CSV table of C-alpha atoms in Angstrom, one decimal:
chain,number,residue,atom,x,y,z
A,1,UNK,CA,-9.6,3.8,-37.1
A,2,UNK,CA,-12.4,2.4,-34.9
A,3,UNK,CA,-11.7,2.5,-31.2
A,4,UNK,CA,-12.2,-0.4,-28.4
A,5,UNK,CA,-15.3,0.1,-26.4
A,6,UNK,CA,-13.0,1.2,-23.5
A,7,UNK,CA,-11.7,4.4,-25.3
A,8,UNK,CA,-13.1,7.7,-23.6
A,9,UNK,CA,-14.0,9.7,-26.3
A,10,UNK,CA,-12.3,12.8,-25.9
A,11,UNK,CA,-8.7,11.4,-26.1
A,12,UNK,CA,-6.5,11.9,-28.5
A,13,UNK,CA,-4.9,8.8,-30.2
A,14,UNK,CA,-3.2,10.4,-32.2
A,15,UNK,CA,-0.5,11.0,-30.4
A,16,UNK,CA,1.9,8.4,-28.7
A,17,UNK,CA,0.9,8.0,-24.9
A,18,UNK,CA,4.1,7.1,-22.4
A,19,UNK,CA,1.6,5.6,-20.1
A,20,UNK,CA,0.6,3.4,-23.5
A,21,UNK,CA,3.9,2.9,-24.2
A,22,UNK,CA,5.1,1.4,-20.9
A,23,UNK,CA,2.2,-0.7,-20.7
A,24,UNK,CA,3.3,-2.2,-24.2
A,25,UNK,CA,7.0,-2.6,-22.6
A,26,UNK,CA,5.3,-4.6,-19.8
A,27,UNK,CA,3.1,-6.8,-22.3
A,28,UNK,CA,-0.1,-5.3,-22.0
A,29,UNK,CA,-3.1,-4.4,-24.5
A,30,UNK,CA,-3.9,-1.1,-23.4
A,31,UNK,CA,-2.0,0.6,-26.0
A,32,UNK,CA,-2.4,1.8,-29.8
A,33,UNK,CA,-0.3,1.2,-33.5
A,34,UNK,CA,0.9,4.5,-32.7
A,35,UNK,CA,1.7,3.7,-29.1
A,36,UNK,CA,3.7,0.7,-30.4
A,37,UNK,CA,5.6,2.4,-33.4
A,38,UNK,CA,7.2,4.6,-30.8
A,39,UNK,CA,7.8,2.1,-28.2
A,40,UNK,CA,9.5,0.1,-30.6
A,41,UNK,CA,11.3,2.9,-32.2
A,42,UNK,CA,12.7,3.6,-27.9
A,43,UNK,CA,13.8,-0.2,-27.8
A,44,UNK,CA,15.4,0.1,-31.2
A,45,UNK,CA,17.6,3.1,-29.6
A,46,UNK,CA,18.3,1.6,-26.3
A,47,UNK,CA,18.0,-2.7,-26.9
A,48,UNK,CA,17.2,-3.0,-22.4
A,49,UNK,CA,14.4,-0.4,-22.6
A,50,UNK,CA,11.7,-3.6,-21.7
A,51,UNK,CA,14.5,-5.2,-19.1
A,52,UNK,CA,14.3,-1.5,-17.9
A,53,UNK,CA,10.9,-1.3,-17.3
A,54,UNK,CA,10.1,-4.6,-16.2
A,55,UNK,CA,13.3,-4.0,-14.0
A,56,UNK,CA,11.6,-0.5,-12.6
A,57,UNK,CA,8.0,-2.4,-12.0
A,58,UNK,CA,9.6,-5.2,-9.5
A,59,UNK,CA,11.3,-2.4,-7.7
A,60,UNK,CA,8.0,-0.9,-6.8
A,61,UNK,CA,6.9,-4.1,-5.7
A,62,UNK,CA,10.1,-5.0,-3.6
A,63,UNK,CA,9.5,-1.5,-2.1
A,64,UNK,CA,5.9,-1.4,-1.4
A,65,UNK,CA,6.2,-4.9,0.6
A,66,UNK,CA,9.1,-2.8,2.2
A,67,UNK,CA,6.3,-0.3,3.0
A,68,UNK,CA,3.7,-2.9,4.5
A,69,UNK,CA,6.3,-4.6,6.2
A,70,UNK,CA,7.5,-1.6,7.9
A,71,UNK,CA,3.4,-0.7,9.4
A,72,UNK,CA,2.4,1.4,6.5
A,73,UNK,CA,-1.5,1.0,6.2
A,74,UNK,CA,-2.1,3.4,3.3
A,75,UNK,CA,-0.4,4.6,0.1
A,76,UNK,CA,-0.7,7.3,-2.4
A,77,UNK,CA,0.6,6.6,-5.9
A,78,UNK,CA,1.0,9.4,-8.3
A,79,UNK,CA,1.3,8.7,-11.7
A,80,UNK,CA,0.4,5.2,-11.5
A,81,UNK,CA,0.1,4.2,-14.9
A,82,UNK,CA,-2.0,1.4,-16.7
A,83,UNK,CA,-3.1,-1.2,-14.4
A,84,UNK,CA,-0.8,-4.2,-15.0
A,85,UNK,CA,-0.1,-7.7,-13.0
A,86,UNK,CA,1.1,-7.0,-10.1
A,87,UNK,CA,-0.4,-3.6,-9.0
A,88,UNK,CA,0.0,-1.5,-6.0
A,89,UNK,CA,-2.8,-2.4,-4.2
A,90,UNK,CA,-2.6,-6.5,-5.2
A,91,UNK,CA,0.6,-6.5,-3.4
A,92,UNK,CA,-0.1,-4.4,-0.5
A,93,UNK,CA,-3.2,-6.1,0.2
A,94,UNK,CA,-1.7,-9.7,-0.3
A,95,UNK,CA,0.6,-8.6,2.6
A,96,UNK,CA,-2.0,-6.6,4.9
A,97,UNK,CA,-5.5,-6.7,3.8
A,98,UNK,CA,-6.6,-3.7,5.3
A,99,UNK,CA,-4.0,-1.2,3.3
A,100,UNK,CA,-6.0,1.9,1.3
A,101,UNK,CA,-4.5,2.5,-1.8
A,102,UNK,CA,-5.3,5.8,-3.5
A,103,UNK,CA,-4.3,5.7,-7.5
A,104,UNK,CA,-3.8,9.2,-9.3
A,105,UNK,CA,-3.0,9.7,-12.8
A,106,UNK,CA,-3.9,12.4,-15.5
A,107,UNK,CA,-4.2,9.2,-18.7
A,108,UNK,CA,-8.2,8.8,-18.7
A,109,UNK,CA,-6.8,4.9,-19.8
A,110,UNK,CA,-5.3,4.3,-16.9
A,111,UNK,CA,-8.3,6.4,-15.1
A,112,UNK,CA,-10.8,4.2,-16.9
A,113,UNK,CA,-9.1,0.7,-16.2
A,114,UNK,CA,-8.1,1.2,-13.2
A,115,UNK,CA,-11.9,2.3,-12.5
A,116,UNK,CA,-13.2,-0.9,-13.5
A,117,UNK,CA,-10.5,-3.4,-11.8
A,118,UNK,CA,-11.2,-1.3,-8.8
A,119,UNK,CA,-14.8,-1.6,-8.6
A,120,UNK,CA,-15.2,-4.5,-5.7
A,121,UNK,CA,-12.3,-2.8,-3.8
A,122,UNK,CA,-13.9,-0.6,-1.1
A,123,UNK,CA,-10.3,0.1,0.0
A,124,UNK,CA,-8.8,1.1,-3.7
A,125,UNK,CA,-9.7,3.8,-5.7
A,126,UNK,CA,-7.9,6.2,-8.7
A,127,UNK,CA,-8.6,9.4,-8.9
A,128,UNK,CA,-7.8,11.4,-12.3
A,129,UNK,CA,-5.8,14.6,-11.8
A,130,UNK,CA,-2.2,16.3,-12.5
A,131,UNK,CA,0.2,14.8,-9.5
A,132,UNK,CA,1.7,18.4,-10.1
A,133,UNK,CA,-1.6,19.7,-8.9
A,134,UNK,CA,-0.4,19.3,-5.0
A,135,UNK,CA,-2.8,21.4,-3.5
A,136,UNK,CA,-5.9,19.4,-6.0
A,137,UNK,CA,-4.7,15.9,-5.9
A,138,UNK,CA,-5.0,16.1,-1.9
A,139,UNK,CA,-8.1,18.1,-2.1
A,140,UNK,CA,-9.9,15.3,-3.7
A,141,UNK,CA,-12.6,13.9,-1.7
A,142,UNK,CA,-11.6,10.1,-2.9
A,143,UNK,CA,-8.5,10.8,-1.2
A,144,UNK,CA,-9.4,12.3,1.9
A,145,UNK,CA,-12.1,9.3,2.2
A,146,UNK,CA,-9.1,6.8,2.2
A,147,UNK,CA,-5.8,8.5,3.2
A,148,UNK,CA,-6.0,9.6,6.8
A,149,UNK,CA,-3.2,12.1,7.1
A,150,UNK,CA,-2.2,12.3,10.5
A,151,UNK,CA,-0.8,8.8,9.9
A,152,UNK,CA,2.3,7.8,8.1
A,153,UNK,CA,1.5,7.7,4.3
A,154,UNK,CA,3.7,6.0,1.4
A,155,UNK,CA,3.9,8.2,-1.1
A,156,UNK,CA,4.7,6.5,-4.5
A,157,UNK,CA,6.0,8.0,-7.4
A,158,UNK,CA,7.8,5.3,-9.8
A,159,UNK,CA,8.5,6.8,-12.6
A,160,UNK,CA,6.7,9.8,-13.4
A,161,UNK,CA,9.6,12.6,-12.0
A,162,UNK,CA,11.1,12.1,-15.6
A,163,UNK,CA,8.1,13.4,-17.7
A,164,UNK,CA,8.2,16.6,-15.1
A,165,UNK,CA,10.7,19.3,-17.2
A,166,UNK,CA,12.5,21.3,-14.2
A,167,UNK,CA,10.5,24.2,-15.4
A,168,UNK,CA,7.6,22.3,-13.1
A,169,UNK,CA,9.7,22.4,-10.3
A,170,UNK,CA,10.0,18.6,-9.6
A,171,UNK,CA,11.0,18.8,-6.3
A,172,UNK,CA,9.0,21.2,-5.2
A,173,UNK,CA,5.7,18.9,-6.0
A,174,UNK,CA,7.8,16.3,-3.8
A,175,UNK,CA,8.3,18.9,-1.2
A,176,UNK,CA,5.0,19.9,-1.4
A,177,UNK,CA,3.6,16.4,-0.7
A,178,UNK,CA,6.4,15.5,2.0
A,179,UNK,CA,4.8,18.5,4.2
A,180,UNK,CA,1.0,16.7,3.9
A,181,UNK,CA,2.5,14.1,5.2
A,182,UNK,CA,3.5,13.1,9.2
A,183,UNK,CA,6.6,11.3,10.3
A,184,UNK,CA,7.4,7.9,9.8
A,185,UNK,CA,6.0,8.4,6.0
A,186,UNK,CA,8.1,7.1,3.2
A,187,UNK,CA,8.4,7.8,-0.1
A,188,UNK,CA,9.1,5.1,-3.3
A,189,UNK,CA,10.5,7.0,-5.7
A,190,UNK,CA,12.3,5.9,-9.4
A,191,UNK,CA,13.5,8.0,-12.4
A,192,UNK,CA,15.1,7.2,-15.7
A,193,UNK,CA,19.0,8.2,-15.2
A,194,UNK,CA,21.8,9.1,-17.2
A,195,UNK,CA,25.8,10.2,-15.8
A,196,UNK,CA,25.9,13.4,-18.4
A,197,UNK,CA,22.1,14.2,-19.3
A,198,UNK,CA,23.7,16.9,-21.6
A,199,UNK,CA,25.6,13.9,-23.5
A,200,UNK,CA,23.5,14.4,-26.6
A,201,UNK,CA,24.9,11.0,-28.5
A,202,UNK,CA,24.6,7.5,-27.9
A,203,UNK,CA,21.8,5.1,-27.0
A,204,UNK,CA,20.2,7.5,-24.4
A,205,UNK,CA,19.5,10.3,-26.6
A,206,UNK,CA,18.0,8.5,-29.2
A,207,UNK,CA,15.9,7.1,-26.7
A,208,UNK,CA,14.9,10.5,-25.5
A,209,UNK,CA,14.8,11.7,-29.1
A,210,UNK,CA,11.7,9.2,-29.7
A,211,UNK,CA,9.6,10.7,-26.6
A,212,UNK,CA,10.3,14.3,-27.8
A,213,UNK,CA,7.3,13.3,-30.2
A,214,UNK,CA,5.0,11.9,-27.5
A,215,UNK,CA,2.4,13.8,-24.8
A,216,UNK,CA,5.2,14.0,-22.5
A,217,UNK,CA,8.8,13.8,-23.4
A,218,UNK,CA,11.4,12.2,-21.2
A,219,UNK,CA,14.0,14.3,-19.3
A,220,UNK,CA,17.2,12.4,-17.8
A,221,UNK,CA,18.6,13.0,-14.5
A,222,UNK,CA,21.8,12.1,-12.9
A,223,UNK,CA,21.4,10.1,-9.6
A,224,UNK,CA,22.5,13.2,-7.7
A,225,UNK,CA,19.6,15.0,-9.1
A,226,UNK,CA,17.3,12.2,-7.8
A,227,UNK,CA,18.8,11.6,-4.6
A,228,UNK,CA,18.0,15.8,-4.1
A,229,UNK,CA,14.6,14.9,-4.9
A,230,UNK,CA,14.6,12.9,-1.5
A,231,UNK,CA,15.3,16.1,0.4
A,232,UNK,CA,13.6,15.7,3.4
A,233,UNK,CA,13.5,11.9,4.0
A,234,UNK,CA,16.4,10.2,5.0
A,235,UNK,CA,17.2,7.5,2.6
A,236,UNK,CA,17.3,4.0,3.2
A,237,UNK,CA,19.8,1.3,2.4
A,238,UNK,CA,21.5,1.0,-0.5
A,239,UNK,CA,20.2,4.7,-1.0
A,240,UNK,CA,19.4,5.8,-4.2
A,241,UNK,CA,20.6,2.7,-6.3
A,242,UNK,CA,19.8,1.0,-10.1
A,243,UNK,CA,16.6,-0.7,-9.6
A,244,UNK,CA,17.9,-3.7,-10.3
A,245,UNK,CA,20.3,-3.7,-7.4
A,246,UNK,CA,17.9,-2.4,-5.3
A,247,UNK,CA,17.4,-4.6,-2.7
A,248,UNK,CA,16.8,-7.3,-5.4
A,249,UNK,CA,15.1,-11.0,-4.7
A,250,UNK,CA,17.2,-13.8,-3.9
A,251,UNK,CA,15.9,-15.6,-6.6
A,252,UNK,CA,15.8,-12.2,-9.1
A,253,UNK,CA,18.1,-12.0,-12.3
A,254,UNK,CA,20.1,-9.0,-12.5
A,255,UNK,CA,21.2,-8.3,-16.3
A,256,UNK,CA,24.5,-8.4,-17.0
A,257,UNK,CA,24.1,-4.8,-18.6
A,258,UNK,CA,22.2,-2.6,-16.1
A,259,UNK,CA,19.7,-0.3,-17.8
A,260,UNK,CA,19.8,3.4,-16.8
A,261,UNK,CA,16.8,3.6,-13.7
A,262,UNK,CA,17.3,4.9,-10.3
A,263,UNK,CA,15.1,3.8,-7.7
A,264,UNK,CA,15.2,4.5,-3.9
A,265,UNK,CA,12.7,4.8,-0.5
A,266,UNK,CA,13.4,7.1,2.2
A,267,UNK,CA,11.4,8.1,5.5
A,268,UNK,CA,10.1,11.4,6.9
A,269,UNK,CA,11.7,12.0,10.4
């Protein structure tokens, strides 16, 4: 297979990547046939997958606007994914041009394209790292150059923790970043959910089965389990909600059948 020149030479393109599948859901072009095939199987299993992905992206934009309007001027986007229309730095800097943004992702395609987009933006950068390694991320020079940890920080974990298994202790990962930021910092978090993750039947089971053969299998968690990830943060209204129902814009269309994605914003007291 002849690969585009933007593909890093060391990247394995024989296995589907959730980041590239998500790019496909959002209408992007930075994905391969193996990703598109897997994405189509996920859509066949759960027909409102695209609505869910786009609803999550809209939730992220609304939450970022809220943070900037609340006075947050530095954002650390963990597991940021492949750049798409309405990136965090675009939304934030449209609100306040002085907002500083650091993206962190392990996927080489996401990092390569972020670098290209941010080349002329001195207030935004990208770091290739595993967000699960809190100390390594926080110790990176690029992070320290743009983020002042004596001032409130906006932590973003949008659609990333459902790729972190329980064995990697996701609550401890969140706590590690929480402990690194001062009072007044915010956390934006969204997560694919299920009322009963143990239920191995139905659409969600078929959907997660597709991801078992990708680089990062999906882990479903209940709303109370997602709420528990906000430990140490005070949840803003309406708490952890389906992403389409979290402070929707006045002109926003809410699907009749809501995809199972939860989101919320918390503030460290």
